[in-house]
Amino acid sequence: MRRAVCPGSFDPIHNGHLEVIARAAGLFDEVIVAVSTNYSKKYRFSLDERLEMAAETLASLRGIVIEPMGEGLLAEYCRQRGASAIVKGLRSSSDFDYEVPMATMNRQLTGVETIFLHAEARYAHLSSTMIKEVAGLGGDVSDYVPRAVQRRFAEAAGAAHD
Ligand code: PNS
């Protein structure tokens, strides 16, 4: 069983994430989408909401498991889950510069490898931060996020107008 972990905040999950997860699912028997919590970070969506949005969106893909990652070391989480690789998307050279030191540290900690999948050009500008800003200011993000996320943004906008 070749198992990989796709870690992230997924606050919220967007089409760039989906594309990388789907490609990872084609390379591994099982992909764990590990939704992180960092108590020093302020999230737009709760952990339960982030898990639900990922689960609703990825329900049709085979070989995907979605679970909370907890607060500990990613390398240790991978070791406990029997995952030999971390899969991450790379959008730009600044992603590369940011990710390679972490990949090196993770490998030195437990031997886990990191595999980078280049983002498709149409998704290379996407980030959860930008999507939250556009949606929060009333912009249309329907080309960038799955329905489960669109629905939550719409609910939040509706609640704001109540
Ligand atoms: O979507 P994000 O917020 O960029 O995801 C970041 C994540 C979860 C991949 C990163 O914060 C992480 O690896 N956290 C685990 C803590 C850890 O292992 N730190 C040492 C890394 S060398």
PDB file of N, CA and C in Angstrom, residues 34-111:
ATOM      1  N   ALA A  34      -4.952  15.777   5.040  1.00  0.00           N
ATOM      2  CA  ALA A  34      -4.773  16.041   6.466  1.00  0.00           C
ATOM      3  C   ALA A  34      -5.010  17.527   6.731  1.00  0.00           C
ATOM      4  N   VAL A  35      -6.081  17.804   7.447  1.00  0.00           N
ATOM      5  CA  VAL A  35      -6.506  19.191   7.673  1.00  0.00           C
ATOM      6  C   VAL A  35      -5.891  19.673   8.986  1.00  0.00           C
ATOM      7  N   SER A  36      -5.048  20.684   8.872  1.00  0.00           N
ATOM      8  CA  SER A  36      -4.235  21.077  10.032  1.00  0.00           C
ATOM      9  C   SER A  36      -4.952  22.071  10.946  1.00  0.00           C
ATOM     10  N   THR A  37      -4.499  22.103  12.167  1.00  0.00           N
ATOM     11  CA  THR A  37      -4.942  23.100  13.141  1.00  0.00           C
ATOM     12  C   THR A  37      -3.705  23.701  13.775  1.00  0.00           C
ATOM     13  N   ASN A  38      -3.649  25.001  13.756  1.00  0.00           N
ATOM     14  CA  ASN A  38      -2.540  25.681  14.416  1.00  0.00           C
ATOM     15  C   ASN A  38      -3.191  26.756  15.276  1.00  0.00           C
ATOM     16  N   TYR A  39      -3.105  26.579  16.600  1.00  0.00           N
ATOM     17  CA  TYR A  39      -3.879  27.453  17.477  1.00  0.00           C
ATOM     18  C   TYR A  39      -3.396  28.898  17.460  1.00  0.00           C
ATOM     19  N   SER A  40      -2.234  29.155  16.864  1.00  0.00           N
ATOM     20  CA  SER A  40      -1.796  30.548  16.757  1.00  0.00           C
ATOM     21  C   SER A  40      -2.327  31.194  15.467  1.00  0.00           C
ATOM     22  N   LYS A  41      -3.010  30.394  14.647  1.00  0.00           N
ATOM     23  CA  LYS A  41      -3.513  30.892  13.369  1.00  0.00           C
ATOM     24  C   LYS A  41      -5.005  31.175  13.481  1.00  0.00           C
ATOM     25  N   LYS A  42      -5.446  32.247  12.823  1.00  0.00           N
ATOM     26  CA  LYS A  42      -6.875  32.568  12.854  1.00  0.00           C
ATOM     27  C   LYS A  42      -7.504  32.055  11.565  1.00  0.00           C
ATOM     28  N   TYR A  43      -8.417  31.106  11.682  1.00  0.00           N
ATOM     29  CA  TYR A  43      -9.044  30.515  10.501  1.00  0.00           C
ATOM     30  C   TYR A  43     -10.382  31.194  10.220  1.00  0.00           C
ATOM     31  N   ARG A  44     -10.743  31.230   8.946  1.00  0.00           N
ATOM     32  CA  ARG A  44     -12.070  31.753   8.554  1.00  0.00           C
ATOM     33  C   ARG A  44     -13.143  30.690   8.855  1.00  0.00           C
ATOM     34  N   PHE A  45     -12.787  29.418   8.629  1.00  0.00           N
ATOM     35  CA  PHE A  45     -13.716  28.314   8.846  1.00  0.00           C
ATOM     36  C   PHE A  45     -13.186  27.435   9.981  1.00  0.00           C
ATOM     37  N   SER A  46     -14.139  26.877  10.763  1.00  0.00           N
ATOM     38  CA  SER A  46     -13.725  25.998  11.859  1.00  0.00           C
ATOM     39  C   SER A  46     -13.123  24.713  11.292  1.00  0.00           C
ATOM     40  N   LEU A  47     -12.467  23.946  12.151  1.00  0.00           N
ATOM     41  CA  LEU A  47     -11.901  22.666  11.702  1.00  0.00           C
ATOM     42  C   LEU A  47     -13.013  21.767  11.156  1.00  0.00           C
ATOM     43  N   ASP A  48     -14.155  21.718  11.857  1.00  0.00           N
ATOM     44  CA  ASP A  48     -15.260  20.871  11.384  1.00  0.00           C
ATOM     45  C   ASP A  48     -15.744  21.323  10.005  1.00  0.00           C
ATOM     46  N   GLU A  49     -15.855  22.624   9.813  1.00  0.00           N
ATOM     47  CA  GLU A  49     -16.303  23.123   8.497  1.00  0.00           C
ATOM     48  C   GLU A  49     -15.284  22.787   7.417  1.00  0.00           C
ATOM     49  N   ARG A  50     -13.996  22.942   7.744  1.00  0.00           N
ATOM     50  CA  ARG A  50     -12.959  22.654   6.733  1.00  0.00           C
ATOM     51  C   ARG A  50     -12.967  21.162   6.371  1.00  0.00           C
ATOM     52  N   LEU A  51     -13.175  20.320   7.389  1.00  0.00           N
ATOM     53  CA  LEU A  51     -13.270  18.869   7.130  1.00  0.00           C
ATOM     54  C   LEU A  51     -14.505  18.545   6.301  1.00  0.00           C
ATOM     55  N   GLU A  52     -15.627  19.178   6.645  1.00  0.00           N
ATOM     56  CA  GLU A  52     -16.884  18.908   5.917  1.00  0.00           C
ATOM     57  C   GLU A  52     -16.781  19.346   4.464  1.00  0.00           C
ATOM     58  N   MET A  53     -16.229  20.521   4.238  1.00  0.00           N
ATOM     59  CA  MET A  53     -16.111  21.013   2.850  1.00  0.00           C
ATOM     60  C   MET A  53     -15.217  20.080   2.035  1.00  0.00           C
ATOM     61  N   ALA A  54     -14.119  19.617   2.643  1.00  0.00           N
ATOM     62  CA  ALA A  54     -13.224  18.690   1.932  1.00  0.00           C
ATOM     63  C   ALA A  54     -13.944  17.369   1.675  1.00  0.00           C
ATOM     64  N   ALA A  55     -14.672  16.863   2.678  1.00  0.00           N
ATOM     65  CA  ALA A  55     -15.352  15.570   2.519  1.00  0.00           C
ATOM     66  C   ALA A  55     -16.429  15.650   1.436  1.00  0.00           C
ATOM     67  N   GLU A  56     -17.231  16.723   1.454  1.00  0.00           N
ATOM     68  CA  GLU A  56     -18.295  16.863   0.444  1.00  0.00           C
ATOM     69  C   GLU A  56     -17.699  16.937  -0.955  1.00  0.00           C
ATOM     70  N   THR A  57     -16.597  17.656  -1.067  1.00  0.00           N
ATOM     71  CA  THR A  57     -16.000  17.907  -2.375  1.00  0.00           C
ATOM     72  C   THR A  57     -15.289  16.682  -2.933  1.00  0.00           C
ATOM     73  N   LEU A  58     -14.692  15.900  -2.050  1.00  0.00           N
ATOM     74  CA  LEU A  58     -13.845  14.789  -2.510  1.00  0.00           C
ATOM     75  C   LEU A  58     -14.580  13.450  -2.475  1.00  0.00           C
ATOM     76  N   ALA A  59     -15.888  13.483  -2.168  1.00  0.00           N
ATOM     77  CA  ALA A  59     -16.645  12.242  -1.965  1.00  0.00           C
ATOM     78  C   ALA A  59     -16.579  11.311  -3.170  1.00  0.00           C
ATOM     79  N   SER A  60     -16.481  11.880  -4.377  1.00  0.00           N
ATOM     80  CA  SER A  60     -16.543  11.016  -5.570  1.00  0.00           C
ATOM     81  C   SER A  60     -15.174  10.431  -5.949  1.00  0.00           C
ATOM     82  N   LEU A  61     -14.119  10.878  -5.277  1.00  0.00           N
ATOM     83  CA  LEU A  61     -12.780  10.368  -5.630  1.00  0.00           C
ATOM     84  C   LEU A  61     -12.456   9.117  -4.829  1.00  0.00           C
ATOM     85  N   ARG A  62     -11.883   8.129  -5.510  1.00  0.00           N
ATOM     86  CA  ARG A  62     -11.518   6.889  -4.800  1.00  0.00           C
ATOM     87  C   ARG A  62     -10.147   7.029  -4.144  1.00  0.00           C
ATOM     88  N   GLY A  63      -9.982   6.312  -3.021  1.00  0.00           N
ATOM     89  CA  GLY A  63      -8.663   6.254  -2.380  1.00  0.00           C
ATOM     90  C   GLY A  63      -8.296   7.490  -1.581  1.00  0.00           C
ATOM     91  N   ILE A  64      -9.314   8.276  -1.203  1.00  0.00           N
ATOM     92  CA  ILE A  64      -9.043   9.496  -0.432  1.00  0.00           C
ATOM     93  C   ILE A  64      -9.611   9.337   0.980  1.00  0.00           C
ATOM     94  N   VAL A  65      -8.802   9.684   1.960  1.00  0.00           N
ATOM     95  CA  VAL A  65      -9.243   9.700   3.358  1.00  0.00           C
ATOM     96  C   VAL A  65      -9.052  11.133   3.848  1.00  0.00           C
ATOM     97  N   ILE A  66     -10.037  11.651   4.558  1.00  0.00           N
ATOM     98  CA  ILE A  66      -9.925  13.029   5.056  1.00  0.00           C
ATOM     99  C   ILE A  66      -9.923  12.987   6.567  1.00  0.00           C
ATOM    100  N   GLU A  67      -8.936  13.615   7.171  1.00  0.00           N
ATOM    101  CA  GLU A  67      -8.932  13.598   8.634  1.00  0.00           C
ATOM    102  C   GLU A  67      -8.183  14.790   9.200  1.00  0.00           C
ATOM    103  N   PRO A  68      -8.446  15.119  10.462  1.00  0.00           N
ATOM    104  CA  PRO A  68      -7.703  16.206  11.093  1.00  0.00           C
ATOM    105  C   PRO A  68      -6.257  15.781  11.316  1.00  0.00           C
ATOM    106  N   MET A  69      -5.331  16.723  11.158  1.00  0.00           N
ATOM    107  CA  MET A  69      -3.910  16.389  11.323  1.00  0.00           C
ATOM    108  C   MET A  69      -3.440  16.592  12.761  1.00  0.00           C
ATOM    109  N   GLY A  70      -4.220  17.352  13.513  1.00  0.00           N
ATOM    110  CA  GLY A  70      -3.758  17.685  14.860  1.00  0.00           C
ATOM    111  C   GLY A  70      -2.724  18.792  14.790  1.00  0.00           C
ATOM    112  N   GLU A  71      -2.055  18.998  15.895  1.00  0.00           N
ATOM    113  CA  GLU A  71      -1.148  20.136  15.992  1.00  0.00           C
ATOM    114  C   GLU A  71       0.322  19.761  15.925  1.00  0.00           C
ATOM    115  N   GLY A  72       0.588  18.450  15.846  1.00  0.00           N
ATOM    116  CA  GLY A  72       1.983  18.005  15.968  1.00  0.00           C
ATOM    117  C   GLY A  72       2.774  18.137  14.686  1.00  0.00           C
ATOM    118  N   LEU A  73       3.906  17.451  14.649  1.00  0.00           N
ATOM    119  CA  LEU A  73       4.785  17.482  13.480  1.00  0.00           C
ATOM    120  C   LEU A  73       4.169  16.698  12.322  1.00  0.00           C
ATOM    121  N   LEU A  74       4.242  17.285  11.137  1.00  0.00           N
ATOM    122  CA  LEU A  74       3.736  16.609   9.945  1.00  0.00           C
ATOM    123  C   LEU A  74       4.516  15.315   9.682  1.00  0.00           C
ATOM    124  N   ALA A  75       5.827  15.367   9.863  1.00  0.00           N
ATOM    125  CA  ALA A  75       6.653  14.182   9.594  1.00  0.00           C
ATOM    126  C   ALA A  75       6.243  13.025  10.510  1.00  0.00           C
ATOM    127  N   GLU A  76       5.955  13.360  11.750  1.00  0.00           N
ATOM    128  CA  GLU A  76       5.545  12.330  12.728  1.00  0.00           C
ATOM    129  C   GLU A  76       4.161  11.778  12.379  1.00  0.00           C
ATOM    130  N   TYR A  77       3.278  12.678  11.962  1.00  0.00           N
ATOM    131  CA  TYR A  77       1.929  12.255  11.537  1.00  0.00           C
ATOM    132  C   TYR A  77       2.055  11.260  10.378  1.00  0.00           C
ATOM    133  N   CYS A  78       2.916  11.562   9.413  1.00  0.00           N
ATOM    134  CA  CYS A  78       3.102  10.669   8.259  1.00  0.00           C
ATOM    135  C   CYS A  78       3.640   9.314   8.722  1.00  0.00           C
ATOM    136  N   ARG A  79       4.579   9.346   9.656  1.00  0.00           N
ATOM    137  CA  ARG A  79       5.148   8.090  10.168  1.00  0.00           C
ATOM    138  C   ARG A  79       4.048   7.247  10.825  1.00  0.00           C
ATOM    139  N   GLN A  80       3.231   7.904  11.650  1.00  0.00           N
ATOM    140  CA  GLN A  80       2.160   7.168  12.345  1.00  0.00           C
ATOM    141  C   GLN A  80       1.146   6.582  11.368  1.00  0.00           C
ATOM    142  N   ARG A  81       0.912   7.271  10.260  1.00  0.00           N
ATOM    143  CA  ARG A  81      -0.078   6.802   9.279  1.00  0.00           C
ATOM    144  C   ARG A  81       0.533   5.855   8.233  1.00  0.00           C
ATOM    145  N   GLY A  82       1.825   5.609   8.316  1.00  0.00           N
ATOM    146  CA  GLY A  82       2.469   4.739   7.335  1.00  0.00           C
ATOM    147  C   GLY A  82       2.530   5.357   5.952  1.00  0.00           C
ATOM    148  N   ALA A  83       2.638   6.684   5.897  1.00  0.00           N
ATOM    149  CA  ALA A  83       2.704   7.384   4.601  1.00  0.00           C
ATOM    150  C   ALA A  83       4.167   7.625   4.237  1.00  0.00           C
ATOM    151  N   SER A  84       4.545   7.242   3.035  1.00  0.00           N
ATOM    152  CA  SER A  84       5.949   7.416   2.622  1.00  0.00           C
ATOM    153  C   SER A  84       6.201   8.775   1.991  1.00  0.00           C
ATOM    154  N   ALA A  85       5.143   9.492   1.642  1.00  0.00           N
ATOM    155  CA  ALA A  85       5.343  10.774   0.944  1.00  0.00           C
ATOM    156  C   ALA A  85       4.312  11.817   1.366  1.00  0.00           C
ATOM    157  N   ILE A  86       4.781  13.056   1.293  1.00  0.00           N
ATOM    158  CA  ILE A  86       3.921  14.232   1.416  1.00  0.00           C
ATOM    159  C   ILE A  86       3.781  14.760  -0.011  1.00  0.00           C
ATOM    160  N   VAL A  87       2.575  15.099  -0.426  1.00  0.00           N
ATOM    161  CA  VAL A  87       2.407  15.679  -1.766  1.00  0.00           C
ATOM    162  C   VAL A  87       1.926  17.116  -1.606  1.00  0.00           C
ATOM    163  N   LYS A  88       2.633  18.025  -2.292  1.00  0.00           N
ATOM    164  CA  LYS A  88       2.256  19.433  -2.238  1.00  0.00           C
ATOM    165  C   LYS A  88       2.235  20.019  -3.641  1.00  0.00           C
ATOM    166  N   GLY A  89       1.394  21.014  -3.824  1.00  0.00           N
ATOM    167  CA  GLY A  89       1.368  21.732  -5.093  1.00  0.00           C
ATOM    168  C   GLY A  89       2.350  22.890  -5.053  1.00  0.00           C
ATOM    169  N   LEU A  90       2.973  23.145  -6.183  1.00  0.00           N
ATOM    170  CA  LEU A  90       3.891  24.296  -6.296  1.00  0.00           C
ATOM    171  C   LEU A  90       3.343  25.253  -7.334  1.00  0.00           C
ATOM    172  N   ARG A  91       3.095  26.494  -6.914  1.00  0.00           N
ATOM    173  CA  ARG A  91       2.548  27.482  -7.849  1.00  0.00           C
ATOM    174  C   ARG A  91       3.629  28.355  -8.448  1.00  0.00           C
ATOM    175  N   SER A  92       4.715  28.541  -7.726  1.00  0.00           N
ATOM    176  CA  SER A  92       5.682  29.560  -8.137  1.00  0.00           C
ATOM    177  C   SER A  92       7.033  29.274  -7.498  1.00  0.00           C
ATOM    178  N   SER A  93       8.032  30.071  -7.905  1.00  0.00           N
ATOM    179  CA  SER A  93       9.352  29.882  -7.319  1.00  0.00           C
ATOM    180  C   SER A  93       9.346  30.282  -5.837  1.00  0.00           C
ATOM    181  N   SER A  94       8.448  31.191  -5.456  1.00  0.00           N
ATOM    182  CA  SER A  94       8.423  31.535  -4.022  1.00  0.00           C
ATOM    183  C   SER A  94       7.845  30.368  -3.213  1.00  0.00           C
ATOM    184  N   ASP A  95       6.884  29.629  -3.775  1.00  0.00           N
ATOM    185  CA  ASP A  95       6.432  28.403  -3.108  1.00  0.00           C
ATOM    186  C   ASP A  95       7.608  27.446  -2.953  1.00  0.00           C
ATOM    187  N   PHE A  96       8.379  27.314  -4.025  1.00  0.00           N
ATOM    188  CA  PHE A  96       9.525  26.395  -3.995  1.00  0.00           C
ATOM    189  C   PHE A  96      10.497  26.794  -2.878  1.00  0.00           C
ATOM    190  N   ASP A  97      10.822  28.090  -2.814  1.00  0.00           N
ATOM    191  CA  ASP A  97      11.775  28.567  -1.795  1.00  0.00           C
ATOM    192  C   ASP A  97      11.249  28.327  -0.382  1.00  0.00           C
ATOM    193  N   TYR A  98       9.940  28.438  -0.224  1.00  0.00           N
ATOM    194  CA  TYR A  98       9.309  28.244   1.086  1.00  0.00           C
ATOM    195  C   TYR A  98       9.239  26.757   1.461  1.00  0.00           C
ATOM    196  N   GLU A  99       8.964  25.938   0.451  1.00  0.00           N
ATOM    197  CA  GLU A  99       8.677  24.528   0.715  1.00  0.00           C
ATOM    198  C   GLU A  99       9.926  23.650   0.872  1.00  0.00           C
ATOM    199  N   VAL A 100      10.993  23.973   0.113  1.00  0.00           N
ATOM    200  CA  VAL A 100      12.147  23.062   0.118  1.00  0.00           C
ATOM    201  C   VAL A 100      12.789  22.925   1.506  1.00  0.00           C
ATOM    202  N   PRO A 101      12.972  23.999   2.267  1.00  0.00           N
ATOM    203  CA  PRO A 101      13.534  23.799   3.613  1.00  0.00           C
ATOM    204  C   PRO A 101      12.647  22.911   4.481  1.00  0.00           C
ATOM    205  N   MET A 102      11.322  23.052   4.339  1.00  0.00           N
ATOM    206  CA  MET A 102      10.423  22.192   5.136  1.00  0.00           C
ATOM    207  C   MET A 102      10.524  20.741   4.674  1.00  0.00           C
ATOM    208  N   ALA A 103      10.611  20.559   3.362  1.00  0.00           N
ATOM    209  CA  ALA A 103      10.745  19.199   2.827  1.00  0.00           C
ATOM    210  C   ALA A 103      12.031  18.558   3.344  1.00  0.00           C
ATOM    211  N   THR A 104      13.100  19.341   3.376  1.00  0.00           N
ATOM    212  CA  THR A 104      14.391  18.825   3.855  1.00  0.00           C
ATOM    213  C   THR A 104      14.299  18.453   5.331  1.00  0.00           C
ATOM    214  N   MET A 105      13.693  19.355   6.107  1.00  0.00           N
ATOM    215  CA  MET A 105      13.547  19.068   7.548  1.00  0.00           C
ATOM    216  C   MET A 105      12.696  17.831   7.770  1.00  0.00           C
ATOM    217  N   ASN A 106      11.580  17.731   7.053  1.00  0.00           N
ATOM    218  CA  ASN A 106      10.697  16.562   7.228  1.00  0.00           C
ATOM    219  C   ASN A 106      11.430  15.270   6.885  1.00  0.00           C
ATOM    220  N   ARG A 107      12.237  15.317   5.833  1.00  0.00           N
ATOM    221  CA  ARG A 107      12.980  14.114   5.432  1.00  0.00           C
ATOM    222  C   ARG A 107      14.027  13.752   6.489  1.00  0.00           C
ATOM    223  N   GLN A 108      14.678  14.801   7.030  1.00  0.00           N
ATOM    224  CA  GLN A 108      15.691  14.531   8.057  1.00  0.00           C
ATOM    225  C   GLN A 108      15.048  14.012   9.350  1.00  0.00           C
ATOM    226  N   LEU A 109      13.817  14.447   9.623  1.00  0.00           N
ATOM    227  CA  LEU A 109      13.148  14.011  10.857  1.00  0.00           C
ATOM    228  C   LEU A 109      12.778  12.534  10.823  1.00  0.00           C
ATOM    229  N   THR A 110      12.168  12.106   9.740  1.00  0.00           N
ATOM    230  CA  THR A 110      11.653  10.709   9.729  1.00  0.00           C
ATOM    231  C   THR A 110      11.901   9.968   8.424  1.00  0.00           C
ATOM    232  N   GLY A 111      12.522  10.631   7.442  1.00  0.00           N
ATOM    233  CA  GLY A 111      12.747   9.970   6.144  1.00  0.00           C
ATOM    234  C   GLY A 111      11.611  10.156   5.162  1.00  0.00           C
TER     235      GLY A 111
END
